[in-house]
Short mmCIF file of C-alpha atoms in Angstrom, two decimals:
data_model
loop_
_atom_site.label_atom_id
_atom_site.label_comp_id
_atom_site.label_asym_id
_atom_site.label_seq_id
_atom_site.Cartn_x
_atom_site.Cartn_y
_atom_site.Cartn_z
CA MET A 1 0.00 0.00 0.00
CA ILE A 2 2.85 2.41 0.86
CA ASP A 3 6.33 2.29 -0.65
CA VAL A 4 8.72 5.03 0.47
CA SER A 5 12.24 5.09 -0.92
CA ASN A 6 15.15 7.36 0.06
CA LEU A 7 13.09 10.40 1.06
CA SER A 8 15.07 13.47 2.10
CA LYS A 9 13.76 16.92 2.97
CA SER A 10 15.46 20.05 4.25
CA TYR A 11 14.11 23.41 5.39
CA GLY A 12 17.02 25.70 4.62
CA ASP A 13 19.94 24.42 6.67
CA VAL A 14 17.72 22.14 8.76
CA GLU A 15 17.64 18.51 7.58
CA ALA A 16 14.17 17.23 8.44
CA LEU A 17 14.39 13.82 6.70
CA ARG A 18 17.47 11.93 5.64
CA ASP A 19 17.23 8.94 3.29
CA VAL A 20 14.02 7.51 4.79
CA SER A 21 12.75 4.23 3.33
CA PHE A 22 9.98 1.84 4.41
CA ASP A 23 7.00 -0.03 3.00
CA ILE A 24 3.62 -0.91 4.47
CA ALA A 25 1.46 -3.78 3.26
CA SER A 26 -2.27 -3.58 2.77
CA GLY A 27 -4.23 -4.20 5.98
CA GLU A 28 -1.46 -3.32 8.43
CA ILE A 29 -1.76 -0.97 11.41
CA VAL A 30 1.62 0.73 11.67
CA GLY A 31 2.66 3.27 14.27
CA MET A 32 5.24 5.89 13.36
CA LEU A 33 6.87 6.69 16.68
CA GLY A 34 9.30 9.45 17.52
CA PRO A 35 9.88 12.45 19.74
CA ASN A 36 8.46 15.83 18.76
CA GLY A 37 10.46 17.11 15.81
CA ALA A 38 11.57 13.66 14.60
CA GLY A 39 10.13 14.13 11.10
CA LYS A 40 6.81 12.27 11.45
CA THR A 41 4.58 15.09 10.23
CA THR A 42 6.95 15.86 7.35
CA ILE A 43 6.57 12.27 6.11
CA ILE A 44 2.79 12.45 6.43
CA LYS A 45 2.65 15.71 4.47
CA ILE A 46 4.73 14.10 1.73
CA LEU A 47 2.55 10.97 1.61
CA THR A 48 -0.61 13.05 1.37
CA GLY A 49 0.77 15.22 -1.43
CA TYR A 50 0.99 18.46 0.53
CA LEU A 51 4.78 18.65 0.51
CA GLN A 52 7.45 17.85 -2.07
CA PRO A 53 10.61 16.05 -0.89
CA ASP A 54 14.07 17.12 -2.04
CA THR A 55 14.88 13.58 -3.17
CA GLY A 56 13.26 10.15 -3.11
CA THR A 57 9.95 8.61 -4.15
CA ALA A 58 6.65 7.79 -2.45
CA LEU A 59 4.11 5.37 -3.92
CA ILE A 60 0.58 4.80 -2.66
CA ASN A 61 -1.08 1.67 -4.03
CA GLY A 62 1.44 1.73 -6.89
CA LEU A 63 0.84 5.38 -7.83
CA ASP A 64 3.53 8.02 -7.53
CA VAL A 65 2.27 10.63 -5.06
CA PHE A 66 3.83 13.51 -7.01
CA GLU A 67 2.79 12.42 -10.50
CA HIS A 68 -0.74 11.28 -9.59
CA THR A 69 -1.51 13.50 -6.62
CA ARG A 70 -5.29 13.75 -7.09
CA GLU A 71 -5.71 10.02 -7.71
CA VAL A 72 -3.65 9.23 -4.60
CA GLN A 73 -5.51 11.73 -2.41
CA ALA A 74 -8.81 10.16 -3.48
CA GLN A 75 -7.65 6.89 -1.89
CA ILE A 76 -6.51 8.46 1.38
CA GLY A 77 -8.43 9.39 4.50
CA TYR A 78 -6.40 11.96 6.42
CA LEU A 79 -6.81 13.33 9.93
CA PRO A 80 -4.17 15.96 10.72
CA GLU A 81 -3.19 16.73 14.29
CA THR A 82 -5.69 19.60 14.31
CA ALA A 83 -8.91 18.30 12.78
CA PRO A 84 -10.20 20.45 9.85
CA LEU A 85 -13.54 21.37 11.44
CA TYR A 86 -15.97 24.28 11.08
CA PRO A 87 -17.24 24.89 14.63
CA GLU A 88 -20.33 26.84 13.56
CA LEU A 89 -21.67 23.90 11.53
CA SER A 90 -23.65 21.01 12.94
CA VAL A 91 -22.08 17.57 12.69
CA GLN A 92 -24.53 16.58 9.97
CA ALA A 93 -24.02 19.75 7.92
CA TYR A 94 -20.24 19.43 8.14
CA LEU A 95 -20.22 15.80 6.99
CA ARG A 96 -22.57 16.59 4.11
CA MET A 97 -20.26 19.40 3.06
CA MET A 98 -17.28 17.02 3.16
CA ALA A 99 -19.21 14.48 1.07
CA ASP A 100 -19.80 17.17 -1.55
CA LEU A 101 -16.15 18.20 -1.49
CA ARG A 102 -15.20 14.55 -1.96
CA GLN A 103 -17.50 14.56 -5.01
CA ILE A 104 -19.46 11.61 -3.66
CA PRO A 105 -22.60 11.20 -5.82
CA GLU A 106 -25.78 12.30 -4.03
CA THR A 107 -27.28 8.85 -4.51
CA ASP A 108 -24.38 7.29 -2.58
CA GLN A 109 -24.20 9.90 0.19
CA PRO A 110 -26.93 8.60 2.55
CA ALA A 111 -25.40 5.13 2.86
CA LEU A 112 -21.81 6.40 3.23
CA LEU A 113 -22.79 9.13 5.70
CA SER A 114 -24.75 6.64 7.79
CA GLU A 115 -21.86 4.18 7.80
CA ALA A 116 -19.30 6.82 8.90
CA ILE A 117 -21.66 8.24 11.55
CA TYR A 118 -22.35 4.86 13.14
CA ALA A 119 -18.70 3.78 12.91
CA THR A 120 -17.66 6.84 14.92
CA GLY A 121 -20.63 6.83 17.32
CA LEU A 122 -21.96 10.24 16.30
CA GLN A 123 -25.60 9.29 15.69
CA GLU A 124 -26.85 11.10 18.81
CA HIS A 125 -24.95 14.33 18.05
CA LEU A 126 -25.85 15.07 14.42
CA THR A 127 -27.72 18.31 15.10
CA ARG A 128 -25.27 19.72 17.62
CA PRO A 129 -22.87 22.48 16.55
CA ILE A 130 -19.31 21.17 16.45
CA ALA A 131 -18.28 24.02 18.78
CA HIS A 132 -20.44 22.45 21.51
CA LEU A 133 -18.79 19.03 21.31
CA SER A 134 -16.10 17.74 23.65
CA LYS A 135 -12.55 17.30 22.33
CA GLY A 136 -13.15 13.55 22.04
CA PHE A 137 -16.27 13.95 19.93
CA ARG A 138 -14.63 16.60 17.75
CA GLN A 139 -11.90 14.05 17.10
CA ARG A 140 -14.62 11.56 16.14
CA VAL A 141 -16.03 14.07 13.67
CA GLY A 142 -12.56 14.43 12.18
CA LEU A 143 -12.31 10.66 11.84
CA ALA A 144 -15.77 10.51 10.29
CA GLN A 145 -14.74 12.89 7.51
CA ALA A 146 -11.56 10.88 6.99
CA ILE A 147 -13.42 7.59 6.45
CA LEU A 148 -16.47 9.01 4.68
CA HIS A 149 -15.34 7.88 1.22
CA LYS A 150 -14.16 4.46 2.48
CA PRO A 151 -10.46 5.07 1.81
CA ARG A 152 -8.02 2.24 1.28
CA LEU A 153 -5.44 4.08 3.38
CA LEU A 154 -6.09 5.98 6.61
CA ILE A 155 -3.37 8.39 7.80
CA LEU A 156 -3.71 9.83 11.30
CA ASP A 157 -1.37 12.43 12.79
CA GLU A 158 -1.35 12.28 16.62
CA PRO A 159 -5.00 11.10 16.74
CA THR A 160 -5.27 11.09 20.56
CA VAL A 161 -3.40 14.28 21.40
CA GLY A 162 -5.18 16.34 24.05
CA LEU A 163 -7.75 13.67 24.89
CA ASP A 164 -8.53 12.43 28.39
CA PRO A 165 -7.93 8.73 29.26
CA THR A 166 -11.53 7.69 28.54
CA GLN A 167 -11.52 9.42 25.16
CA ILE A 168 -8.15 7.85 24.30
CA VAL A 169 -9.53 4.36 24.92
CA GLU A 170 -12.59 5.14 22.77
CA ILE A 171 -10.45 6.40 19.87
CA ARG A 172 -8.20 3.33 20.12
CA HIS A 173 -11.19 1.02 19.80
CA LEU A 174 -12.44 3.07 16.87
CA ILE A 175 -9.10 2.88 15.03
CA ARG A 176 -9.04 -0.90 15.48
CA ARG A 177 -12.52 -1.17 13.96
CA LEU A 178 -11.53 1.04 11.04
CA ALA A 179 -8.53 -1.19 10.36
CA ASP A 180 -10.92 -3.95 9.31
CA HIS A 181 -11.38 -2.11 6.01
CA SER A 182 -8.33 0.18 5.67
CA THR A 183 -4.58 0.19 6.03
CA VAL A 184 -3.74 2.50 8.95
CA LEU A 185 -0.63 4.62 9.44
CA PHE A 186 -0.63 6.88 12.45
CA SER A 187 2.06 9.03 14.00
CA THR A 188 2.54 9.52 17.71
CA HIS A 189 5.15 10.34 20.33
CA ILE A 190 3.28 8.27 22.94
CA LEU A 191 4.74 4.78 23.46
CA SER A 192 1.56 3.30 24.92
CA GLU A 193 -0.38 4.22 21.77
CA VAL A 194 1.84 2.01 19.65
CA GLU A 195 1.77 -0.86 22.16
CA ALA A 196 -2.02 -0.70 22.38
CA LEU A 197 -2.75 -0.51 18.65
CA CYS A 198 0.09 -1.82 16.52
CA ASP A 199 1.83 -5.02 15.61
CA ARG A 200 4.56 -3.02 13.89
CA VAL A 201 6.39 0.24 14.62
CA ILE A 202 8.66 2.56 12.67
CA ILE A 203 10.85 4.58 15.04
CA LEU A 204 12.10 7.95 13.75
CA MET A 205 14.76 10.07 15.37
CA ASN A 206 16.40 13.17 13.92
CA GLY A 207 14.82 12.53 10.53
CA GLN A 208 16.07 8.96 10.19
CA VAL A 209 14.49 5.52 10.57
CA LYS A 210 16.18 3.98 13.60
CA ALA A 211 14.05 0.84 13.74
CA ASP A 212 11.34 -0.79 11.63
CA ALA A 213 10.01 -4.07 12.99
CA ARG A 214 7.10 -5.91 14.52
CA LEU A 215 6.86 -5.27 18.24
CA SER A 216 7.44 -8.95 18.99
CA GLU A 217 10.74 -8.80 17.06
CA LEU A 218 11.82 -5.43 18.41
CA GLU A 219 11.24 -6.48 22.00
CA ALA A 220 12.91 -9.87 21.56
CA THR A 221 16.15 -10.20 23.48
CA SER A 222 18.83 -12.72 24.32
CA ASP A 223 19.64 -10.82 27.53
CA ALA A 224 19.26 -12.79 30.75
CA VAL A 225 18.99 -12.14 34.48
CA LEU A 226 20.85 -14.39 36.93
CA VAL A 227 20.15 -14.23 40.68
CA LEU A 228 22.34 -16.15 43.15
CA GLU A 229 22.09 -16.90 46.88
CA GLN A 230 25.64 -15.62 47.36
CA ARG A 231 28.03 -13.62 45.24
CA PRO A 232 31.00 -15.65 43.90
CA SER A 233 34.10 -13.51 43.44
CA ASP A 234 34.68 -14.66 39.85
CA ALA A 235 31.07 -14.80 38.58
CA GLN A 236 31.08 -11.55 36.63
CA ASN A 237 34.39 -12.29 34.89
CA LEU A 238 33.34 -15.82 33.94
CA LEU A 239 30.01 -14.62 32.58
CA GLN A 240 31.80 -11.96 30.56
CA ARG A 241 33.96 -14.64 28.91
CA LEU A 242 31.02 -16.46 27.39
CA PRO A 243 31.29 -16.00 23.60
CA GLN A 244 27.66 -14.85 23.23
CA VAL A 245 27.99 -12.17 25.92
CA GLN A 246 28.57 -8.48 25.23
CA GLU A 247 28.41 -7.07 28.75
CA VAL A 248 27.57 -8.05 32.34
CA ASP A 249 26.14 -5.67 34.95
CA PHE A 250 25.90 -6.46 38.65
CA PHE A 251 22.94 -5.28 40.74
CA GLU A 252 20.96 -6.32 43.81
CA SER A 253 17.59 -7.98 43.31
CA ASN A 254 14.49 -6.59 45.01
CA ASP A 255 14.94 -9.02 47.89
CA GLY A 256 18.62 -8.17 48.33
CA PHE A 257 20.30 -11.09 46.56
CA PRO A 258 23.29 -10.64 44.20
CA ALA A 259 22.12 -10.49 40.58
CA TYR A 260 23.61 -10.08 37.11
CA ARG A 261 22.09 -8.73 33.94
CA VAL A 262 23.82 -10.45 31.03
CA PHE A 263 23.61 -8.72 27.63
CA GLY A 264 23.88 -10.65 24.35
CA ARG A 265 26.05 -9.54 21.46
CA GLN A 266 23.26 -9.15 18.89
CA THR A 267 22.14 -5.65 17.99
CA ALA A 268 18.64 -4.15 17.89
CA GLU A 269 18.71 -4.33 14.08
CA ARG A 270 18.96 -8.14 14.33
CA ALA A 271 16.48 -8.61 17.14
CA ALA A 272 14.77 -11.53 15.41
CA ASP A 273 18.05 -13.51 15.41
CA ARG A 274 18.67 -13.24 19.14
CA SER A 275 19.29 -16.57 20.85
CA ASP A 276 18.61 -17.42 24.49
CA LEU A 277 21.62 -17.01 26.79
CA CYS A 278 20.03 -18.97 29.63
CA PRO A 279 21.31 -22.47 28.67
CA ALA A 280 24.94 -21.31 28.51
CA ILE A 281 24.60 -19.42 31.80
CA TYR A 282 22.98 -22.44 33.49
CA THR A 283 25.80 -24.72 32.31
CA LEU A 284 28.37 -22.27 33.66
CA ALA A 285 26.56 -22.04 37.02
CA ARG A 286 26.51 -25.83 37.38
CA GLU A 287 30.20 -26.16 36.49
CA HIS A 288 31.15 -23.72 39.25
CA ASN A 289 28.49 -24.78 41.79
CA TRP A 290 26.97 -21.32 42.05
CA PRO A 291 24.01 -21.21 44.47
CA LEU A 292 21.35 -20.53 41.84
CA ARG A 293 18.20 -18.70 42.93
CA GLU A 294 16.75 -17.49 39.63
CA LEU A 295 17.64 -17.56 35.95
CA ARG A 296 15.34 -16.02 33.37
CA ARG A 297 15.34 -14.30 30.03
CA ASP A 298 15.19 -10.54 30.43
CA VAL A 299 12.12 -8.61 29.30
CA ARG A 300 12.37 -5.62 26.96
CA THR A 301 9.55 -3.17 26.47
CA LEU A 302 9.05 -0.66 23.70
CA GLU A 303 10.16 1.99 26.18
CA THR A 304 13.42 0.10 26.74
CA VAL A 305 14.07 -0.16 23.01
CA PHE A 306 13.21 3.50 22.45
CA ASN A 307 15.55 4.62 25.25
CA GLU A 308 18.35 2.42 23.90
CA LEU A 309 18.05 4.03 20.47
CA ALA A 310 17.90 7.50 22.02
CA THR A 311 21.00 6.74 24.11
CA VAL A 312 22.91 5.53 21.05
CA GLY A 313 21.94 8.72 19.22
CA SER A 314 23.06 10.89 22.14
CA ALA A 315 26.37 9.04 22.33
CA ALA A 316 26.98 9.61 18.62
CA THR A 317 26.22 13.29 19.01
CA SER A 318 28.57 13.70 21.97
CA ALA A 319 31.26 11.89 19.97
CA GLY A 320 31.17 14.58 17.32
CA ALA A 321 28.11 13.99 15.18
CA THR A 322 26.15 16.93 13.87
CA VAL A 323 22.98 17.76 15.76
CA GLU A 324 19.97 17.80 13.42
CA VAL A 325 16.62 19.35 14.20
CA ALA A 326 13.76 17.75 12.25
CA GLN A 327 10.48 19.46 11.58
#
């Protein structure tokens, strides 16, 4: 559905995107995650035909966004961070206006309007002015206009920003329902949004793709945690000598026992290839008669992965890399 290749975009001296490539298959729900200023909105504006890149290509359903802009836009439902609403209009009047702007034939409008209204739960608010709606219901109106023409691709920019916890849960459920009929790409800087909605995440930092993987692959790890009854003097050195081990950190467990976090050599880019360190550690513990209390594979969360990538980026910057500010 989406094929992005080597996109770059600069605003004067500021490099917003640098050689960004990814593809999204039909039917996927993909979260584009990154801190504010990572380049997420720039990519969305390029995909929706509102912004030209300096270099690179973007295809939607096989069509070049820049050569077939109108045809591409007809297949996209787009909700920007600030929904394009007219507060003085009623919900019904606004959606009818959007149906006309979408050039939906009048004979098809009743069925499509009804479907969008019920999908977003707006049936009891049709006559209310948009200005009188809560932020959550205004967001629903924005989603209704985005899905009115039954797009093949739904692009959402920070769809839950400014909502309270109840409204966030409602919008999440709504996005999942919409994904039954559309490919969904949404941008966010909120980790929990991606974990709640997506099977796959694209992580952007400083205008570059730092990770692109399914959550199950990204969070996979060979790292292990070893807890002993007592602390052998040579345990850390022996663990460090294992060929699969990159680093060993000592810490105290919650109940005060000596513990070691053992990190595997594989990198985040090869998360799917990570093997379990536990068998090698168990064999080593038996050979040296260590008083074993606990041995388990470590658990990585999306937050852990995100912080690791951010730390690597900060280290590169402090080592002399150029600081880039993405729009």
